[in-house]
XYZ file of C-alpha atoms in Angstrom:
466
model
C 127.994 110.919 106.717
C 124.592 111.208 105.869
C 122.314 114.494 105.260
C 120.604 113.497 108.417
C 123.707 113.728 110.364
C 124.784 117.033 108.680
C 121.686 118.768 108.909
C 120.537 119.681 112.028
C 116.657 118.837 113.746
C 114.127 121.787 113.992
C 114.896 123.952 116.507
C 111.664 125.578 118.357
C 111.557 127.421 121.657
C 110.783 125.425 124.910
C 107.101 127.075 124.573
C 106.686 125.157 121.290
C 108.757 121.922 121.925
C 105.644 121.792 124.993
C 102.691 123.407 123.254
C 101.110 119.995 122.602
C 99.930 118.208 126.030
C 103.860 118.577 127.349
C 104.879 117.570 123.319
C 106.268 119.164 120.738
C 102.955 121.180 118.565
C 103.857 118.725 115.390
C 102.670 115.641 117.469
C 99.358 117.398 117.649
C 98.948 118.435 113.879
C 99.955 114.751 113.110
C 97.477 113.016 115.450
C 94.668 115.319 114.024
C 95.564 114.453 110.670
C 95.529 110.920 111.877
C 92.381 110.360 113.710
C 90.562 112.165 110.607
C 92.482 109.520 107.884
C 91.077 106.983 110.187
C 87.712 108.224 110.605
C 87.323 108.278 106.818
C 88.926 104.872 106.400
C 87.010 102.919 109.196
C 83.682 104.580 108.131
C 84.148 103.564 104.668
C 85.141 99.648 105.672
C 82.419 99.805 108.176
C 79.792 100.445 104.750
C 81.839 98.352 102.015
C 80.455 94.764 102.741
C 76.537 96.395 103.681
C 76.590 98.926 100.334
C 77.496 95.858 98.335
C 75.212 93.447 99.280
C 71.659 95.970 99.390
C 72.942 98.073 96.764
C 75.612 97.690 94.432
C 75.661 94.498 93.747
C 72.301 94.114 92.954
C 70.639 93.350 89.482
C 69.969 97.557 87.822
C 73.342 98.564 89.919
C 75.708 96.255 89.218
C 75.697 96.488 85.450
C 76.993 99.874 85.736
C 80.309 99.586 87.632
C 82.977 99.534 85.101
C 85.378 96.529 85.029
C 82.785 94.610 87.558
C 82.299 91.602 85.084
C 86.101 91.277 84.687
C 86.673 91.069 87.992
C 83.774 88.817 89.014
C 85.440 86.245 86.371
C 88.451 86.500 88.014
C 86.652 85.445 91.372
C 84.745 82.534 89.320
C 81.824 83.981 88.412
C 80.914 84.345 91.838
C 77.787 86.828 93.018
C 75.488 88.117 95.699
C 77.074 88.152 99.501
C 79.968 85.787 98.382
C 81.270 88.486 95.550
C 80.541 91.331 98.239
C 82.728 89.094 100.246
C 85.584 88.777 98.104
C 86.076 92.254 96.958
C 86.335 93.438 100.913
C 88.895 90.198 101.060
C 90.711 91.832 98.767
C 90.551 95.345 99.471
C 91.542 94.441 103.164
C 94.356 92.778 102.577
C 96.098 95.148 99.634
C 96.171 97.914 102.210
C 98.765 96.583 103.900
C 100.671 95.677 101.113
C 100.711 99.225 99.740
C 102.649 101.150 102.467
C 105.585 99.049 101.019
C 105.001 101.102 97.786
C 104.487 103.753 99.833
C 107.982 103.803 101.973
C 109.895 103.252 98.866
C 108.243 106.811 97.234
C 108.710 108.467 100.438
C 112.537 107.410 100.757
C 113.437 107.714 96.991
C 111.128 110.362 95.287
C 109.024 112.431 96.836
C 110.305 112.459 100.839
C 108.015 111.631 103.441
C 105.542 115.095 103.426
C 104.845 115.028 99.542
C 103.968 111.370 100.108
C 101.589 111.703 102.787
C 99.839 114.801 100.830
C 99.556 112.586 97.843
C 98.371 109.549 99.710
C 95.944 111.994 101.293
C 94.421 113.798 97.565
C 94.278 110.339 96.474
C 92.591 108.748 99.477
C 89.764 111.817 99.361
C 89.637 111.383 95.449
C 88.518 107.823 95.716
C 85.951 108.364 98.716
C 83.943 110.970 96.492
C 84.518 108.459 93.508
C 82.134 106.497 95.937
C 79.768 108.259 94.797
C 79.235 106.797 91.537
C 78.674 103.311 90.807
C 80.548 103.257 87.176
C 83.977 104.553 89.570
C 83.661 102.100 92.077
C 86.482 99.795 90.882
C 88.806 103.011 90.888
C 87.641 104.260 94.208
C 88.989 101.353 95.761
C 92.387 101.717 93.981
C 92.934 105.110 94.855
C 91.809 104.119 98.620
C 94.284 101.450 98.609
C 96.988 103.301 96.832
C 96.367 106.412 99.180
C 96.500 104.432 102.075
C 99.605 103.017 101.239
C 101.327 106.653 100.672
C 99.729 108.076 103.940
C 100.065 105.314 106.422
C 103.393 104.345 107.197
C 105.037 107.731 106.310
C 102.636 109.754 108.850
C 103.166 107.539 112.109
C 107.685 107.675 110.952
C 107.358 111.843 111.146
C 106.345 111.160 114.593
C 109.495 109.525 116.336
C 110.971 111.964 113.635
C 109.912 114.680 116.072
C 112.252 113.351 119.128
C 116.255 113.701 119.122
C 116.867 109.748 120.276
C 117.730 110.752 124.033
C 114.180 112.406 124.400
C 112.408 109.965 126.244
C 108.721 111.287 125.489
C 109.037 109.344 122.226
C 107.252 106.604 123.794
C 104.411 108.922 125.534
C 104.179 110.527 121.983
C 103.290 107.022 120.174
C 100.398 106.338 123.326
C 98.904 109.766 122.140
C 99.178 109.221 118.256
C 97.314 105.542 119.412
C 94.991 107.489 121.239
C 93.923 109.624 118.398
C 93.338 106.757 115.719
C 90.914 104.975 118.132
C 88.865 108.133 118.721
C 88.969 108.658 115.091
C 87.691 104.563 114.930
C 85.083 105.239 117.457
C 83.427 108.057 115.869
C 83.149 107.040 112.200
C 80.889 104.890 112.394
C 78.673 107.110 114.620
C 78.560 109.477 111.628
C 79.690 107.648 108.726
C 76.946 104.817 108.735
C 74.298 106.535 110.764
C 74.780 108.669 107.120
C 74.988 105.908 104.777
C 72.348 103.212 106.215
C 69.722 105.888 107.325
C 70.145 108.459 105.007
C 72.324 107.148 101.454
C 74.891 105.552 101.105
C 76.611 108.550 99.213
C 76.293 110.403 101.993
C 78.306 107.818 104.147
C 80.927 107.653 101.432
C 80.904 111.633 101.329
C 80.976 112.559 105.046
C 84.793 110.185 104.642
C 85.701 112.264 101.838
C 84.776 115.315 104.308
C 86.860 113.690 106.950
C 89.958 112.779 104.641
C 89.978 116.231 103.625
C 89.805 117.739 107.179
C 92.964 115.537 107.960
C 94.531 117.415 104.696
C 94.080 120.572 105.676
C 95.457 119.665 109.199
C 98.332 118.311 108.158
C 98.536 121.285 105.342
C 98.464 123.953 108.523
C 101.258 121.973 110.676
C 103.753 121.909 108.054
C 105.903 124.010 109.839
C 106.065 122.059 112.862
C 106.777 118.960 111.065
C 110.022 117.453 111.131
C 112.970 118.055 108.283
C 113.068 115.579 105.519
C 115.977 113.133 105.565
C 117.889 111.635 102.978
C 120.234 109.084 102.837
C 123.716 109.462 100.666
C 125.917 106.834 100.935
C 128.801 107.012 103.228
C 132.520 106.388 102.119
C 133.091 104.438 105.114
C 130.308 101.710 105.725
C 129.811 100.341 109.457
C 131.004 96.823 109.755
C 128.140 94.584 110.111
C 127.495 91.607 112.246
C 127.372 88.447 110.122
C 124.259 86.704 111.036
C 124.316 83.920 113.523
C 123.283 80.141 113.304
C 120.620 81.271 116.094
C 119.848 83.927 114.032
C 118.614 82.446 111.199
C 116.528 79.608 113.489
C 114.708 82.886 114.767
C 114.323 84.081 111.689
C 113.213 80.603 110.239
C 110.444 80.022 113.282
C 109.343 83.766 112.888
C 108.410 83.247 108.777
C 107.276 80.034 110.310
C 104.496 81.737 112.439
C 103.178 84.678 109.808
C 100.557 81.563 108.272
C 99.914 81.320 111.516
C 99.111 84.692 112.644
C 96.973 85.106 109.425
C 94.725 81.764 110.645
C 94.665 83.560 114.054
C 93.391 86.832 113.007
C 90.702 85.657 110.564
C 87.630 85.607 113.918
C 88.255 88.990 114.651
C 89.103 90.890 111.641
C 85.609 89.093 110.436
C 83.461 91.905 112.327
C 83.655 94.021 109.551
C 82.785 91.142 106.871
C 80.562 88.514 107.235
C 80.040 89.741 111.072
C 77.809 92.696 109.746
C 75.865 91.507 107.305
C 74.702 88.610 109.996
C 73.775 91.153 112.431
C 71.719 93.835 109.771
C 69.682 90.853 109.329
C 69.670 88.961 112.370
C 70.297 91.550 115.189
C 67.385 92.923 117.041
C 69.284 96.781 116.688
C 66.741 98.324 118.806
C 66.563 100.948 121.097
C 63.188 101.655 121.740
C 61.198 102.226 117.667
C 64.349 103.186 117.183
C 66.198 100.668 114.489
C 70.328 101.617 115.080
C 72.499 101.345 112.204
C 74.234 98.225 111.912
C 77.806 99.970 111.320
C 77.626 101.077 115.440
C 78.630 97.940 115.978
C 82.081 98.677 115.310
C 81.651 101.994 116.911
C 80.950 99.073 120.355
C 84.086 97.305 119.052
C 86.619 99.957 119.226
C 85.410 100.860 122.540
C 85.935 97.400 123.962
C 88.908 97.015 122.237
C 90.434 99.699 124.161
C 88.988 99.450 127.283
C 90.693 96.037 127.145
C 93.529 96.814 125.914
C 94.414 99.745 128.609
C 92.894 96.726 131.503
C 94.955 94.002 130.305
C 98.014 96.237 130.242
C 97.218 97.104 133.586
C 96.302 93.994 134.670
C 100.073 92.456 133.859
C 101.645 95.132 135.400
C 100.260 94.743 138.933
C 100.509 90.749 138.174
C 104.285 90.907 137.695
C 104.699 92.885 141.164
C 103.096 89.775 142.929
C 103.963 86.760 140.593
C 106.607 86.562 137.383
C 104.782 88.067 133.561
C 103.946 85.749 131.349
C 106.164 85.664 128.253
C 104.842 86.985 125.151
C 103.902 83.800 123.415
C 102.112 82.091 126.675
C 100.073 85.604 126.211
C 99.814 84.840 122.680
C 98.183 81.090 123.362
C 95.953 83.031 126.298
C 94.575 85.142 123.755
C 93.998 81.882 121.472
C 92.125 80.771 124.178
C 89.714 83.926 124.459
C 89.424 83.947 120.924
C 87.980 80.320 120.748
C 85.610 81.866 123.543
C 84.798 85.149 121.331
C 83.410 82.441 118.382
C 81.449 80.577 121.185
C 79.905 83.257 122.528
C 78.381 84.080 118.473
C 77.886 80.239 118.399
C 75.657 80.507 121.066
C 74.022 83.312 119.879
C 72.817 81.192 116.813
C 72.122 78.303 118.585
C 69.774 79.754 121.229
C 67.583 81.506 119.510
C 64.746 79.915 117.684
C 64.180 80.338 114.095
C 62.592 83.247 112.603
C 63.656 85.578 116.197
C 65.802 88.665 116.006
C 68.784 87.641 118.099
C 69.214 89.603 121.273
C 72.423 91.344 122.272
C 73.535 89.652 124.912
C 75.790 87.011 123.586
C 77.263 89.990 120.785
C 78.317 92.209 123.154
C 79.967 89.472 125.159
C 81.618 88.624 122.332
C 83.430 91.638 121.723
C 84.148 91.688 125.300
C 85.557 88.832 125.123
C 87.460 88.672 121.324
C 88.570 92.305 122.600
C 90.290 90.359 125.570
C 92.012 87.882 123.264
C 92.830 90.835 120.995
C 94.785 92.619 123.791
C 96.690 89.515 124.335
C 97.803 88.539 120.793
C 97.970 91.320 118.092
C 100.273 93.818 120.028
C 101.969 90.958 121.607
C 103.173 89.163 118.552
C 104.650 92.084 117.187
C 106.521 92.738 120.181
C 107.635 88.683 120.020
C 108.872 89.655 116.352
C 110.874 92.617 117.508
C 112.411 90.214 120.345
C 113.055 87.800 117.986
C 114.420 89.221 115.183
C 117.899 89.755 114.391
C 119.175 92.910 115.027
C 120.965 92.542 111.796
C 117.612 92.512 109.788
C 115.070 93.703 112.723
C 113.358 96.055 110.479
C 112.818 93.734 107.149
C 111.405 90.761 109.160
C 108.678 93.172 111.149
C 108.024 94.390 107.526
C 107.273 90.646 106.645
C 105.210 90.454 110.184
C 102.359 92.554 108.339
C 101.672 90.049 105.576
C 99.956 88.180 108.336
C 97.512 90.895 107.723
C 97.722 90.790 104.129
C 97.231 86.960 103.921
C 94.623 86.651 106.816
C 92.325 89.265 105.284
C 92.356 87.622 102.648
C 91.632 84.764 104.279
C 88.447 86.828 105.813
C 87.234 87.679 102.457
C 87.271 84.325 101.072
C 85.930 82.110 103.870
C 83.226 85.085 104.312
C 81.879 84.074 101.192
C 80.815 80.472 102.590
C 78.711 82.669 105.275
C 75.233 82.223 103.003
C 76.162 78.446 101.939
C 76.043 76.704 105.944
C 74.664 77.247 109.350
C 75.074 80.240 110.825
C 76.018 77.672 113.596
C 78.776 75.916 111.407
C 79.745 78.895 110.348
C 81.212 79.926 113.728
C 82.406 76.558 115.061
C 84.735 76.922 111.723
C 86.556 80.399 113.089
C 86.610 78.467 116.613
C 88.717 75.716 114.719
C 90.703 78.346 113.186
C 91.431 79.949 116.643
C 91.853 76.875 118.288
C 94.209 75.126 115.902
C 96.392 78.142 115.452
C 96.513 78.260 119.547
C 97.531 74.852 119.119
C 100.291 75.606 116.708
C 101.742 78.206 119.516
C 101.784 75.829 121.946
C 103.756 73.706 120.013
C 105.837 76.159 119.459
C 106.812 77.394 122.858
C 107.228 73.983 123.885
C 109.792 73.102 120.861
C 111.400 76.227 120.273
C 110.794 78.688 122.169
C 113.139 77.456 124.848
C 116.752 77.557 122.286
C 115.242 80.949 121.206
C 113.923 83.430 123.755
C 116.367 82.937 126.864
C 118.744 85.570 125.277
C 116.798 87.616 122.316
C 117.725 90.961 123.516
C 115.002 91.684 125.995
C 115.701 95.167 125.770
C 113.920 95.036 121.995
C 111.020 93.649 123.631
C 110.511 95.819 126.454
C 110.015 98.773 123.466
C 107.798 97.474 121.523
């Protein structure tokens, strides 16, 4: 038996268990906490790349960062927009390997609360270190350490909150989502109207202010939080399921298509690289005099992306009353296709406006209409394909290997950013429409050879949850 068998859930009185929008008042303290991590984290990413290249990294700044020259020897001697380029690379992609760090404190040490409150210090302790150019090496670590604690370990305690027959689990996770893209679609509103029109400290301080606003939050909820759990081992061990020769093919394609996904994801998870420095300098970010910081558009990207993500779920489910749904890798290759559009429509942006013009918004904002289309139909999608695919026998381990898509195609991002200053703006597009359209062509390929021997009978039921 386990201590989470023996000891029993939180009990609260109906009042409480429905306090929060029909939910239990824990969801509420932990999507509060949430959308406040977030709003620090996406303002800071939304500054990174732009601090770096007009002020950091430039000759009187640069010198003073501690460790910089180590680290730019590491890269190859690399500088300017291409060293600005790597570091986000980098930082991107090690905050999704941290959580794995961060699960393994939680579950061994300090149990899931002490994590997230350490995670949390150390996340708000490296946005003020922002504030000084000798620290900025350690900000990031402490960003990307925090990160690690806090993520993963704050979105558990909220299926924590649910006995498994409480079917408002589900509701709960569409709220939590809802709260991290409000958090998204504010940050930039205040954290680079701060930092490009004001300082960049005060960017970097207003997400220290935020990170510590989600502290306090989560601080005041405690009690409404759910019991830590331990696991002791039991004397009598379930019986397990030796794994299948079907099982391991699924398991074999799905490592197969993480490289994949990474190639996939580099066009859009470029907005906040190379994306933004093209449009401070190239955009004509005008409304009226007015000049608009260039971090808002992310601030337009969130929006989009969940407009589009609420129509496209909507749109499927009145499709499959008419007509059968799509599987989840034809809407994988669909969103292939819309990505290859998304890098068009910046393609043409470049290539229809004469030399020496501010380009005009019309061909951005239909590209994040459109990339936020493509989005809808590949990122949630192919982790629901993983948790159809995977055996049940090792479900959680291979989505845990699903996320170093992330890890690899941001760093992906960061590198191939750095070639942003050395070609055409033109080129430079047309290359993340090859890297859409050859890893669309790499899904085709695979529903046509493999897809048929593996998704007749990969318990649907795993599918329909995610």
């Amino acid at each position: 038996m386990t201590v989470a068998e023996a000891t029993p859930e939180p009990r609260f009185s109906e009042a409480e268990d429905r306090s929060f929008l029909g939910h239990p008042k824990g969801l509420g303290y932990l999507a509060f906490t949430e959308a406040w991590e977030r709003f620090s984290f996406y303002g800071m990413q939304t500054l990174l790349v732009l601090y770096m290249v007009h002020s950091l990294l430039l000759p009187g700044s640069v010198e003073q960062v501690a460790g910089i020259e180590q680290l730019r020897a590491l890269y190859g001697g690399i500088d300017g927009q291409k060293f600005a380029s790597a570091i986000f690379g980098t930082y991107a992609a090690s905050v999704y390997l941290t959580p794995i760090f961060g699960g393994w404190v939680a579950d061994k040490v300090l149990g899931k609360r002490r994590t997230v409150l350490l995670g949390a210090v150390t996340m708000a302790v490296g946005h003020f270190l922002m504030a000084f150019n000798v620290t900025f090496l350690l900000a990031l670590l402490c960003l990307i350490l925090g990160s690690g604690m806090f993520k993963g370990n704050i979105a558990s305690q909220v299926g924590s909150l649910y006995k498994p027959e409480d079917l408002r689990r589900a509701d709960a996770f569409q709220i939590f989502y809802l709260a991290i893209n409000a958090g998204v679609i504010a940050s930039p509103l205040v954290v680079s109207t701060l930092g490009e029109k004001v300082g960049w400290h005060y960017g970097f301080g207003a997400a220290g202010v935020g990170m510590l606003l989600g502290l306090g939050i989560y601080l005041a909820g405690q009690k409404y939080l759910p019991k830590e759990h331990f696991d002791v081992p039991s004397s009598t061990p379930a019986a397990k399921m030796p794994m299948s020769r079907q099982d391991w093919l699924a398991t074999a394609a799905l490592l197969l298509l993480i490289p994949v996904l990474a190639v996939a994801i580099v066009p859009n998870n470029q907005i906040f690289n190379a994306y933004l420095v093209w449009g401070d300098r190239d955009f004509a970010l005008q409304w009226g005099d007015t000049v608009l910081p260039t971090g808002w558009l992310v601030t337009l990207d969130a929006i989009v992306s969940v407009s589009f993500l609420a129509i496209v779920a909507g749109f499927y489910r009145w499709w499959k009353t008419r007509w059968t749904e799509p599987d989840e890798l034809t809407k994988i290759i669909i969103g292939s296709l819309f990505s290859i559009g998304g890098m068009a429509c910046l393609y043409m942006a470049a290539a229809t406006t004469p030399a020496g013009e501010k380009i005009g918004l019309f061909w951005p904002v239909m590209f994040h209409i459109v990339n936020s289309i493509g989005f809808a139909h590949m990122l949630p999608v192919s982790l629901a394909l993983f948790a159809r695919l995977a055996p049940k026998q090792i479900n959680a381990t291979v989505i845990g290997l699903y996320y170093l898509a992330f890890f690899a195609g941001n760093s992906l991002v960061g590198w191939v950013g750095g070639w942003f200053e050395d070609m055409p703006v033109t080129q430079f597009w047309l290359m993340h429409m090859g890297f859409a359209a050859g890893a669309g062509a790499v899904f085709v390929l695979f529903k046509l050879l493999l897809a048929p021997r593996l998704m007749h009978d990969a318990h649907p039921e795993d599918a329909a949850l995610a």
